[in-house]
Amino acid sequence: MGLYILDPFGLVSLIYQCVQVLIFYCFAPRLPSQRPRQKPLGHVAVIGAGITGVSTASHLIGHGFEVTLFEASSEIGGIWSRVNSTSGLQINSIMYRFHPAVKWGKGYPRRDEILHNTEKIWEMYDLKQRTRFNCKITSVKRHSSSTDPAEGGHARWILNDKEDEVFDGLVVCVGTCGKPKKLSLPGEEKFKGEIVHSSELDDLDLKGKKVLIVGGGASGIEALELAVEKKADKPTILARSDKWIIPRLTLVDVLLGLQPFGRETFLSWIPELLIRKLHYRDLDEKMSPTDGLYTGTPIVNTSALYDIRKGRADYQRGDVIDVTETGIKFNARKRGQKKGSEGEEVHYEADIIVVATGFEKPSIDFLPQDLFPEDYVRPNMYLQVFPVVDSSVLCTNSTIKDGIGSFGHVHIGIMARSLMVFLMDEDARPRPKHMRLWVDLIRFIKEKSPAGALDFITYTELCIFLVSYLFFRASRIKYFFFVTFGLGFWSREGQYDKRGRAVGEPKFRFSLSKLVPGRKVLEEATEEQRQKQSSNGRVEEKDK
């Protein structure tokens, strides 16, 4: 105990570890070995084996569904398997609990720890045997057994024209970051140094070299951090526009994400002023944007501003005019000047040019086009994740454009359980006209939002969406604790197949914990009913 008094951060870390174990025990879905012996509630296809896909699949497995996970590459992890080893969370891991079983070792884990947690969950829920690698989905079609969503039904799906495999539901988890976005710079063929993408810096020697980073977004800031860490000679960001950079402080990030309106309000000037005065300080004129904070995704970072302030790095705003043999000819603009406006022409020397233009947005063109009628395309979807035509399709974290808060958080489980409810209960299932009405209502409420109604949302706003819809229909209210906390399950009773599995009609039951009733209680009940069924059969035979 005396050691923790001397090292308060050690005590905080211990408390954090204990809290994570408690979260796992209380909220993690049942492991496959804990599930009762019953026929799966349905078969769901999950496209993408990144953190969202793996988490979603585990929730489905834990609540009695069968899952097949499709991954276009040869490994799990999604975008995290394609970035530098030094890439890590920009926000505190408290706000990035993509599954209750995640156990972080520190506040801002890097790539390898994130991948380790993803693989741990993938193995815990027996997803290895359910994953098909190098399997790119090129087409999704309705099966002939589909029913009409307008009449309370939903489609059943076949993937890549495999008619012998039919799925009751579909989850698209391709994310928002795909292949590295390659940007051609004017005159780049003349450059005698090396031009690389910001995701390719792991094995690059930057010590003592002049590094120019084209792009001032999250990728550019992260590349700047890494260049400083590798002792580059004053690496410099060349940004076309200024992005909001908020401090890497958990309390600040949580407070900003708690804004429930998802738009600029008459009070937004308060956090904007505080960030400029307390975070940017002397770099306000040099780097802070003129747009509102609640109009785009901010960058969460503290060290980049510190390095620039200390002269170890630099930041310039403007436009790339041309790439020369030895660097970049640049049009430096003042704060507030529009892109392309005439500024001061400057030449920056470089040994290495880093193109920090982020990643391409993965396509979802494999889905039927009629799922997205008129202007109801992503992100203008029911609860921002369900196409307004059919609630059997869920697009978790594949529709986000901009926002404040963590989108690798507890909402993954909430969305997965919402899909389960829609698949299991016709009365709780939204009709297409109601899903369109919901989108129209949000667009009406946020009509004057400068960033768009659903193009920009805060994390709190998203959670309000995902909880409030349960009260729009009386038949959904009983699922409130199941959707929000995972408290409840479906059990089959009355009939059994040759393998001893319960195959009767599933009935939803509320429970205060995922372990009450646990596997033992359920199996005892199942055995009792099996014996009763067998006894009834003997009586009927005797009567004959």
Coordinates of C-alpha atoms in Angstrom, one line a residue:
M1 CA 0.0 0.0 0.0
G2 CA 2.9 2.3 0.8
L3 CA 4.1 1.8 -2.8
Y4 CA 0.8 3.1 -4.2
I5 CA 0.9 6.2 -1.9
L6 CA 4.3 7.0 -3.5
D7 CA 3.0 6.2 -6.9
P8 CA -0.7 7.4 -7.2
F9 CA -0.8 6.5 -10.9
G10 CA -0.1 2.9 -9.9
L11 CA -3.1 2.9 -7.7
V12 CA -5.3 4.4 -10.5
S13 CA -4.0 1.7 -12.8
L14 CA -4.9 -1.0 -10.3
I15 CA -8.4 0.4 -9.9
Y16 CA -8.9 0.6 -13.7
Q17 CA -7.9 -3.0 -14.0
C18 CA -10.4 -4.1 -11.3
V19 CA -13.2 -2.0 -13.0
Q20 CA -12.4 -3.7 -16.3
V21 CA -12.7 -7.2 -14.7
L22 CA -16.1 -6.1 -13.2
I23 CA -17.4 -4.9 -16.6
F24 CA -16.4 -8.2 -18.2
Y25 CA -18.2 -10.2 -15.5
C26 CA -21.4 -8.1 -15.6
F27 CA -21.8 -7.3 -19.2
A28 CA -19.8 -9.6 -21.5
P29 CA -22.2 -11.9 -23.5
R30 CA -22.1 -15.6 -22.7
L31 CA -19.2 -17.6 -24.0
P32 CA -20.1 -20.4 -26.4
S33 CA -19.4 -23.0 -23.7
Q34 CA -22.0 -21.2 -21.4
R35 CA -24.9 -21.2 -23.9
P36 CA -27.8 -23.6 -23.3
R37 CA -28.2 -26.5 -25.8
Q38 CA -30.7 -25.1 -28.2
K39 CA -31.1 -24.5 -31.9
P40 CA -29.5 -21.2 -33.0
L41 CA -32.0 -18.3 -33.1
G42 CA -30.8 -17.4 -36.6
H43 CA -27.8 -17.2 -38.9
V44 CA -26.2 -13.8 -39.4
A45 CA -23.5 -12.8 -41.8
V46 CA -20.9 -10.2 -40.6
I47 CA -18.9 -8.6 -43.3
G48 CA -15.5 -7.3 -42.0
A49 CA -13.3 -8.8 -39.2
G50 CA -12.1 -5.5 -37.7
I51 CA -12.8 -4.6 -34.1
T52 CA -16.5 -3.8 -35.0
G53 CA -17.0 -7.0 -36.8
V54 CA -15.4 -9.2 -34.2
S55 CA -17.3 -7.4 -31.4
T56 CA -20.6 -7.7 -33.2
A57 CA -20.1 -11.3 -34.0
S58 CA -19.3 -12.1 -30.4
H59 CA -22.5 -10.4 -29.2
L60 CA -24.6 -12.4 -31.6
I61 CA -22.9 -15.7 -30.6
G62 CA -23.3 -14.9 -27.0
H63 CA -27.1 -14.4 -27.3
G64 CA -27.8 -17.5 -29.3
F65 CA -27.3 -16.7 -32.9
E66 CA -25.0 -18.5 -35.4
V67 CA -22.5 -16.3 -37.2
T68 CA -20.3 -16.4 -40.3
L69 CA -17.6 -13.7 -40.4
F70 CA -16.3 -12.7 -43.9
E71 CA -12.9 -11.0 -44.2
A72 CA -11.5 -9.8 -47.5
S73 CA -7.9 -9.9 -46.3
S74 CA -5.9 -12.7 -44.6
E75 CA -6.0 -11.3 -41.0
I76 CA -8.3 -9.8 -38.5
G77 CA -8.0 -6.3 -37.1
G78 CA -9.3 -4.1 -40.0
I79 CA -7.5 -0.7 -40.3
W80 CA -5.5 -1.4 -37.2
S81 CA -3.6 -4.2 -39.0
R82 CA -2.6 -1.8 -41.7
V83 CA -1.1 1.2 -39.7
N84 CA 2.2 1.9 -38.1
S85 CA 3.1 0.1 -34.9
T86 CA 3.3 3.5 -33.1
S87 CA -0.3 4.3 -34.1
G88 CA -2.6 4.3 -31.1
L89 CA -5.8 5.7 -29.6
Q90 CA -6.1 9.4 -29.7
I91 CA -8.6 9.2 -26.9
N92 CA -8.4 7.5 -23.5
S93 CA -9.1 3.8 -23.6
I94 CA -12.0 4.4 -21.2
M95 CA -13.9 5.7 -24.2
Y96 CA -12.8 2.9 -26.6
R97 CA -14.3 -0.2 -25.0
F98 CA -15.4 -1.9 -28.1
H99 CA -16.3 -5.0 -26.1
P100 CA -16.9 -5.7 -22.4
A101 CA -14.1 -8.3 -22.4
V102 CA -11.5 -5.7 -23.5
K103 CA -8.7 -5.3 -21.0
W104 CA -6.5 -2.3 -21.5
G105 CA -3.1 -2.0 -19.9
K106 CA -2.8 1.8 -20.2
G107 CA -4.7 4.9 -21.0
Y108 CA -3.6 5.3 -24.6
P109 CA -2.8 1.9 -26.0
R110 CA -1.0 1.4 -29.4
R111 CA -1.7 -0.8 -32.4
D112 CA -0.3 -4.1 -31.0
E113 CA -2.4 -3.9 -27.8
I114 CA -5.5 -3.1 -29.8
L115 CA -4.9 -6.1 -32.1
H116 CA -4.2 -8.3 -29.1
N117 CA -7.5 -7.5 -27.5
T118 CA -9.3 -8.0 -30.9
E119 CA -7.7 -11.5 -31.3
K120 CA -8.5 -12.4 -27.7
I121 CA -12.2 -11.8 -28.2
W122 CA -12.1 -13.5 -31.6
E123 CA -10.7 -16.7 -29.9
M124 CA -12.9 -16.4 -26.7
Y125 CA -16.1 -16.6 -28.8
D126 CA -14.9 -19.4 -31.1
L127 CA -14.9 -17.0 -34.1
K128 CA -11.8 -18.6 -35.6
Q129 CA -13.8 -21.5 -36.9
R130 CA -16.5 -19.1 -38.1
T131 CA -14.3 -16.7 -40.1
R132 CA -13.6 -17.0 -43.9
F133 CA -10.5 -15.1 -44.8
N134 CA -9.7 -13.8 -48.3
C135 CA -13.4 -13.8 -49.0
K136 CA -14.4 -10.5 -50.5
I137 CA -18.1 -9.9 -50.7
T138 CA -19.1 -8.7 -54.2
S139 CA -22.8 -9.2 -54.2
V140 CA -25.7 -9.4 -51.7
K141 CA -29.1 -10.6 -52.9
R142 CA -32.5 -11.4 -51.4
H143 CA -33.4 -15.0 -51.1
S144 CA -36.8 -16.3 -52.3
S145 CA -37.9 -17.0 -48.7
S146 CA -37.7 -13.2 -47.9
T147 CA -40.9 -11.6 -46.5
D148 CA -42.1 -8.0 -47.1
P149 CA -40.7 -5.5 -44.6
A150 CA -43.8 -3.2 -45.2
E151 CA -45.9 -6.1 -43.8
G152 CA -43.7 -6.7 -40.8
G153 CA -41.4 -9.1 -42.5
H154 CA -37.7 -8.9 -43.5
A155 CA -35.4 -10.1 -46.2
R156 CA -33.2 -13.2 -46.0
W157 CA -29.8 -12.9 -47.7
I158 CA -27.4 -14.8 -50.0
L159 CA -23.8 -13.6 -50.5
N160 CA -21.7 -14.0 -53.6
D161 CA -24.6 -16.0 -55.3
K162 CA -24.2 -19.0 -52.9
E163 CA -27.8 -20.1 -53.0
D164 CA -27.2 -23.0 -50.6
E165 CA -26.3 -20.6 -47.7
V166 CA -29.1 -18.3 -46.5
F167 CA -28.6 -15.6 -43.8
D168 CA -31.4 -14.2 -41.6
G169 CA -29.6 -11.0 -41.0
L170 CA -26.6 -9.0 -42.3
V171 CA -24.1 -6.7 -40.5
V172 CA -21.8 -4.6 -42.6
C173 CA -18.7 -3.7 -40.6
V174 CA -16.3 -2.4 -43.3
G175 CA -15.6 0.8 -41.3
T176 CA -14.7 4.2 -42.7
C177 CA -11.0 3.6 -43.4
G178 CA -9.9 1.2 -46.2
K179 CA -6.9 1.3 -48.4
P180 CA -4.4 4.2 -48.0
K181 CA -5.5 7.2 -50.0
K182 CA -2.8 7.9 -52.5
L183 CA -2.6 11.6 -53.5
S184 CA -0.5 12.6 -56.6
L185 CA 1.4 15.8 -55.9
P186 CA 2.0 18.2 -58.8
G187 CA 5.5 17.6 -60.2
E188 CA 6.3 14.7 -57.8
E189 CA 8.3 12.9 -60.4
K190 CA 11.0 15.5 -60.1
F191 CA 11.6 14.9 -56.4
K192 CA 15.0 13.2 -55.8
G193 CA 14.1 12.1 -52.3
E194 CA 11.5 9.6 -51.1
I195 CA 7.7 10.0 -51.1
V196 CA 5.7 7.7 -48.8
H197 CA 2.2 7.4 -47.3
S198 CA 1.8 8.2 -43.7
S199 CA 1.0 4.5 -42.9
E200 CA 4.4 3.4 -44.2
L201 CA 6.7 5.0 -41.6
D202 CA 7.5 2.0 -39.4
D203 CA 10.8 0.9 -41.1
L204 CA 11.8 4.4 -42.4
D205 CA 14.9 6.0 -41.0
L206 CA 14.0 9.7 -40.3
K207 CA 16.8 10.6 -38.0
G208 CA 18.3 14.0 -39.0
K209 CA 16.3 14.2 -42.2
K210 CA 14.1 17.0 -43.4
V211 CA 10.5 15.7 -43.4
L212 CA 7.5 17.5 -45.0
I213 CA 4.1 16.1 -44.2
V214 CA 1.4 17.0 -46.7
G215 CA -1.9 16.9 -44.8
G216 CA -3.0 18.4 -41.5
G217 CA -5.6 15.8 -40.4
A218 CA -5.3 13.0 -37.8
S219 CA -2.9 11.1 -40.1
G220 CA -0.7 14.2 -40.5
I221 CA -0.6 14.9 -36.7
E222 CA 0.2 11.3 -36.0
A223 CA 3.0 11.3 -38.6
L224 CA 4.4 14.5 -37.0
E225 CA 4.5 12.8 -33.6
L226 CA 6.3 9.8 -35.1
A227 CA 8.8 12.0 -37.0
V228 CA 9.7 13.9 -33.8
E229 CA 10.0 10.6 -32.0
K230 CA 12.4 9.3 -34.7
K231 CA 14.4 12.6 -34.3
A232 CA 13.7 14.1 -37.7
D233 CA 15.1 17.6 -38.4
K234 CA 12.1 19.8 -37.5
P235 CA 9.4 17.9 -39.4
T236 CA 6.8 20.3 -40.9
I237 CA 3.1 19.8 -41.6
L238 CA 1.7 21.5 -44.8
A239 CA -2.0 21.7 -44.2
R240 CA -4.6 22.9 -46.7
S241 CA -7.0 23.8 -43.9
D242 CA -7.0 24.0 -40.1
K243 CA -8.6 21.2 -38.0
W244 CA -9.6 21.5 -34.4
I245 CA -7.1 19.9 -32.1
I246 CA -8.5 19.1 -28.7
P247 CA -6.3 18.1 -25.7
R248 CA -5.6 14.5 -24.9
L249 CA -7.4 14.8 -21.5
T250 CA -10.1 12.3 -20.7
L251 CA -12.4 14.7 -18.8
V252 CA -12.2 17.3 -21.6
D253 CA -12.9 14.7 -24.3
V254 CA -15.9 13.2 -22.3
L255 CA -17.4 16.7 -21.7
L256 CA -17.2 17.6 -25.4
G257 CA -18.7 14.3 -26.4
L258 CA -21.6 14.8 -23.9
Q259 CA -23.1 17.6 -25.9
P260 CA -26.5 16.1 -26.9
F261 CA -27.5 18.3 -29.8
G262 CA -25.0 17.2 -32.4
R263 CA -24.5 20.7 -33.8
E264 CA -23.2 24.2 -33.1
T265 CA -25.3 26.0 -30.5
F266 CA -25.3 29.5 -29.0
L267 CA -23.1 28.2 -26.3
S268 CA -20.5 26.5 -28.5
W269 CA -18.3 29.6 -28.3
I270 CA -17.5 28.7 -24.7
P271 CA -15.6 25.4 -25.3
E272 CA -14.1 26.9 -28.5
L273 CA -12.7 29.9 -26.5
L274 CA -11.4 27.7 -23.7
I275 CA -9.6 25.4 -26.2
R276 CA -8.0 28.4 -28.0
K277 CA -6.9 30.1 -24.8
L278 CA -5.8 27.0 -22.8
H279 CA -4.7 24.5 -25.4
Y280 CA -3.6 26.5 -28.5
R281 CA -2.4 29.5 -26.5
D282 CA 0.4 31.2 -28.5
L283 CA -0.4 29.0 -31.5
D284 CA -4.0 30.3 -31.9
E285 CA -3.3 32.5 -34.9
K286 CA -0.9 29.9 -36.4
M287 CA -3.1 26.8 -36.2
S288 CA -6.7 27.2 -34.8
P289 CA -9.6 26.9 -37.3
T290 CA -12.2 29.5 -38.0
D291 CA -15.0 27.0 -38.4
G292 CA -17.0 25.9 -35.3
L293 CA -15.9 23.0 -33.2
Y294 CA -19.1 21.0 -33.8
T295 CA -18.8 20.9 -37.5
G296 CA -16.2 18.2 -38.1
T297 CA -14.2 15.5 -36.4
P298 CA -11.5 17.0 -34.1
I299 CA -8.0 15.6 -33.7
V300 CA -7.3 14.6 -30.1
N301 CA -3.6 15.4 -29.4
T302 CA -1.4 17.3 -27.0
S303 CA 2.2 16.5 -27.9
A304 CA 2.1 17.9 -31.4
L305 CA 1.3 21.4 -30.2
Y306 CA 3.9 21.0 -27.5
D307 CA 6.6 20.0 -30.1
I308 CA 5.6 22.9 -32.4
R309 CA 5.7 25.4 -29.5
K310 CA 9.2 24.2 -28.5
G311 CA 10.5 24.5 -32.1
R312 CA 11.0 20.7 -32.6
A313 CA 8.3 20.7 -35.4
D314 CA 6.4 23.2 -37.5
Y315 CA 3.0 23.8 -39.0
Q316 CA 2.1 25.8 -42.1
R317 CA -1.2 26.5 -43.7
G318 CA -1.6 26.8 -47.5
D319 CA -1.5 25.0 -50.9
V320 CA 1.1 22.9 -52.6
I321 CA 2.1 24.6 -55.8
D322 CA 4.7 22.3 -57.1
V323 CA 7.2 19.6 -56.1
T324 CA 10.8 20.4 -57.0
E325 CA 13.9 18.3 -57.0
T326 CA 14.7 19.2 -53.4
G327 CA 11.3 19.9 -51.8
I328 CA 8.0 21.7 -52.1
K329 CA 7.0 25.1 -53.5
F330 CA 4.2 26.2 -51.2
N331 CA 1.6 29.0 -51.1
A332 CA 1.4 30.0 -47.4
R333 CA -1.9 31.5 -46.4
K334 CA -2.9 33.5 -43.3
R335 CA -5.6 32.3 -41.0
G336 CA -9.1 32.8 -42.4
Q337 CA -7.9 33.0 -46.1
K338 CA -9.8 30.6 -48.3
K339 CA -8.1 27.7 -50.1
G340 CA -6.4 28.8 -53.2
S341 CA -6.2 32.5 -52.1
E342 CA -3.0 34.2 -53.0
G343 CA -0.5 34.1 -50.1
E344 CA 3.3 34.1 -49.7
E345 CA 5.3 31.7 -51.9
V346 CA 7.8 29.7 -49.9
H347 CA 10.1 26.8 -50.7
Y348 CA 10.6 24.1 -48.1
E349 CA 13.5 21.7 -48.4
A350 CA 12.9 18.0 -47.9
D351 CA 14.6 14.6 -47.9
I352 CA 11.3 12.8 -47.4
I353 CA 7.7 13.8 -48.3
V354 CA 5.0 12.1 -46.3
V355 CA 1.6 12.1 -47.9
A356 CA -0.9 12.1 -45.0
T357 CA -4.2 12.0 -46.9
G358 CA -5.7 9.3 -44.8
F359 CA -7.6 6.3 -46.1
E360 CA -10.2 5.6 -48.7
K361 CA -13.8 5.2 -47.5
P362 CA -14.7 1.5 -48.1
S363 CA -17.5 0.9 -50.6
I364 CA -20.8 -0.8 -49.7
D365 CA -21.8 -1.1 -53.4
F366 CA -22.2 -4.8 -52.9
L367 CA -25.5 -4.1 -51.2
P368 CA -28.6 -3.9 -53.3
Q369 CA -29.1 -0.3 -54.5
D370 CA -32.8 -0.3 -53.6
L371 CA -31.8 -0.4 -49.9
F372 CA -30.9 3.3 -50.3
P373 CA -33.7 5.0 -52.1
E374 CA -33.6 8.7 -53.2
D375 CA -31.6 10.6 -50.6
Y376 CA -31.7 8.0 -47.8
V377 CA -28.1 7.0 -48.3
R378 CA -25.4 6.7 -45.6
P379 CA -25.4 8.4 -43.2
N380 CA -29.1 9.3 -43.7
M381 CA -30.3 6.0 -42.4
Y382 CA -32.6 4.8 -39.5
L383 CA -30.7 5.4 -36.3
Q384 CA -27.9 6.2 -38.7
V385 CA -27.1 2.5 -39.2
F386 CA -30.2 0.7 -40.7
P387 CA -31.3 1.2 -44.3
V388 CA -34.8 2.7 -44.3
V389 CA -36.0 -0.2 -46.5
D390 CA -35.1 -3.2 -44.3
S391 CA -34.1 -3.5 -40.7
S392 CA -32.4 -6.9 -41.2
V393 CA -29.3 -5.0 -42.4
L394 CA -27.1 -3.2 -39.9
C395 CA -24.1 -1.0 -40.9
T396 CA -22.3 -0.5 -37.6
N397 CA -19.5 2.1 -37.9
S398 CA -19.7 2.0 -41.7
T399 CA -21.9 5.1 -42.0
I400 CA -20.2 7.6 -39.8
K401 CA -18.9 10.8 -41.4
D402 CA -17.9 13.2 -38.7
G403 CA -18.5 13.4 -35.0
I404 CA -17.1 14.0 -31.5
G405 CA -16.7 11.1 -29.1
S406 CA -15.6 7.5 -29.4
F407 CA -17.2 5.4 -32.2
G408 CA -15.5 2.2 -31.1
H409 CA -17.4 2.1 -27.9
V410 CA -20.4 0.4 -26.2
H411 CA -22.8 1.3 -29.0
I412 CA -21.5 -1.7 -31.0
G413 CA -23.2 -4.0 -28.6
I414 CA -26.4 -1.8 -28.5
M415 CA -26.7 -1.9 -32.3
A416 CA -26.1 -5.7 -32.4
R417 CA -28.8 -6.3 -29.8
S418 CA -31.2 -3.9 -31.7
L419 CA -30.7 -6.1 -34.7
M420 CA -31.5 -9.2 -32.7
V421 CA -34.7 -7.7 -31.5
F422 CA -35.8 -6.8 -35.0
L423 CA -35.0 -10.3 -36.2
M424 CA -36.8 -12.0 -33.4
D425 CA -39.9 -9.8 -32.8
E426 CA -42.2 -8.8 -35.7
D427 CA -44.1 -6.4 -33.4
A428 CA -40.9 -4.5 -32.5
R429 CA -39.6 -4.4 -36.0
P430 CA -39.8 -0.9 -37.7
R431 CA -41.6 -0.6 -41.0
P432 CA -39.9 1.2 -43.9
K433 CA -42.3 4.2 -43.6
H434 CA -41.5 4.6 -40.0
M435 CA -37.7 4.4 -40.6
R436 CA -38.0 7.2 -43.3
L437 CA -40.1 9.2 -40.9
W438 CA -37.3 9.0 -38.3
V439 CA -34.7 10.2 -40.7
D440 CA -37.0 13.0 -41.9
L441 CA -37.6 14.1 -38.3
I442 CA -33.9 14.3 -37.4
R443 CA -33.3 16.3 -40.6
F444 CA -36.1 18.7 -39.7
I445 CA -34.8 19.1 -36.1
K446 CA -31.2 19.8 -37.4
E447 CA -32.2 21.6 -40.5
K448 CA -29.8 24.5 -39.8
S449 CA -26.9 22.4 -38.6
P450 CA -23.9 23.7 -40.6
A451 CA -22.4 20.1 -40.8
G452 CA -25.6 18.4 -41.9
A453 CA -28.2 16.5 -39.8
L454 CA -26.7 13.1 -39.7
D455 CA -23.3 13.9 -41.3
F456 CA -22.1 15.1 -37.9
I457 CA -23.2 13.7 -34.6
T458 CA -21.9 13.6 -31.1
Y459 CA -21.5 10.4 -29.2
T460 CA -24.1 11.3 -26.7
E461 CA -26.5 12.1 -29.5
L462 CA -25.9 8.7 -31.0
C463 CA -26.6 7.0 -27.7
I464 CA -29.9 9.0 -27.4
F465 CA -30.9 7.7 -30.8
L466 CA -30.2 4.1 -29.8
V467 CA -32.1 4.3 -26.6
S468 CA -35.0 6.6 -27.3
Y469 CA -36.4 4.5 -30.3
L470 CA -37.3 1.8 -27.8
F471 CA -40.0 4.0 -26.4
F472 CA -41.5 4.8 -29.8
R473 CA -43.5 1.5 -29.7
A474 CA -44.9 -0.2 -26.6
S475 CA -43.7 -3.7 -27.8
R476 CA -40.1 -2.6 -27.6
I477 CA -40.1 -1.3 -24.0
K478 CA -39.6 -4.8 -22.5
Y479 CA -36.3 -5.0 -24.4
F480 CA -34.9 -1.8 -22.8
F481 CA -32.5 -3.5 -20.4
F482 CA -31.5 -6.1 -23.0
V483 CA -30.7 -3.5 -25.7
T484 CA -28.8 -1.1 -23.4
F485 CA -27.1 -3.6 -21.1
G486 CA -27.5 -7.1 -22.6
L487 CA -29.7 -8.2 -19.7
G488 CA -32.0 -10.9 -21.1
F489 CA -32.0 -13.9 -23.5
W490 CA -34.2 -16.0 -25.7
S491 CA -34.8 -19.7 -24.7
R492 CA -36.4 -22.5 -26.7
E493 CA -38.7 -24.9 -24.9
G494 CA -41.1 -27.7 -25.5
Q495 CA -39.5 -29.7 -28.4
Y496 CA -36.1 -31.3 -28.9
D497 CA -34.2 -32.7 -31.9
K498 CA -32.2 -35.9 -32.1
R499 CA -29.1 -34.2 -30.7
G500 CA -31.0 -33.1 -27.6
R501 CA -31.2 -29.4 -28.5
A502 CA -34.3 -27.4 -27.7
V503 CA -36.0 -26.4 -30.9
G504 CA -39.3 -25.0 -29.7
E505 CA -40.4 -21.4 -30.4
P506 CA -38.0 -19.0 -28.7
K507 CA -39.3 -16.9 -25.9
F508 CA -37.6 -13.8 -24.5
R509 CA -36.8 -13.7 -20.8
F510 CA -35.5 -10.9 -18.7
S511 CA -32.6 -11.5 -16.3
L512 CA -30.6 -9.3 -14.0
S513 CA -27.3 -10.8 -15.2
K514 CA -26.1 -12.7 -18.1
L515 CA -25.4 -15.5 -15.6
V516 CA -28.9 -15.6 -14.1
P517 CA -30.2 -18.0 -15.0
G518 CA -26.9 -19.4 -16.1
R519 CA -26.1 -22.4 -18.2
K520 CA -26.6 -24.9 -15.4
V521 CA -30.1 -23.6 -14.6
L522 CA -31.2 -23.5 -18.2
E523 CA -29.9 -27.0 -18.8
E524 CA -31.7 -28.4 -15.7
A525 CA -34.9 -26.8 -17.0
T526 CA -34.2 -28.2 -20.5
E527 CA -33.6 -31.7 -19.0
E528 CA -36.8 -31.5 -17.0
Q529 CA -38.8 -30.6 -20.0
R530 CA -37.1 -33.3 -22.1
Q531 CA -38.0 -35.9 -19.5
K532 CA -41.6 -34.6 -19.4
Q533 CA -41.8 -34.8 -23.2
S534 CA -40.4 -38.4 -23.1
S535 CA -42.9 -39.3 -20.3
N536 CA -45.8 -37.9 -22.3
G537 CA -44.7 -40.0 -25.3
R538 CA -44.7 -43.2 -23.2
V539 CA -48.2 -42.4 -21.9
E540 CA -49.5 -41.8 -25.4
E541 CA -48.0 -45.1 -26.6
K542 CA -49.6 -47.0 -23.7
D543 CA -53.0 -45.5 -24.5
K544 CA -52.7 -46.7 -28.0

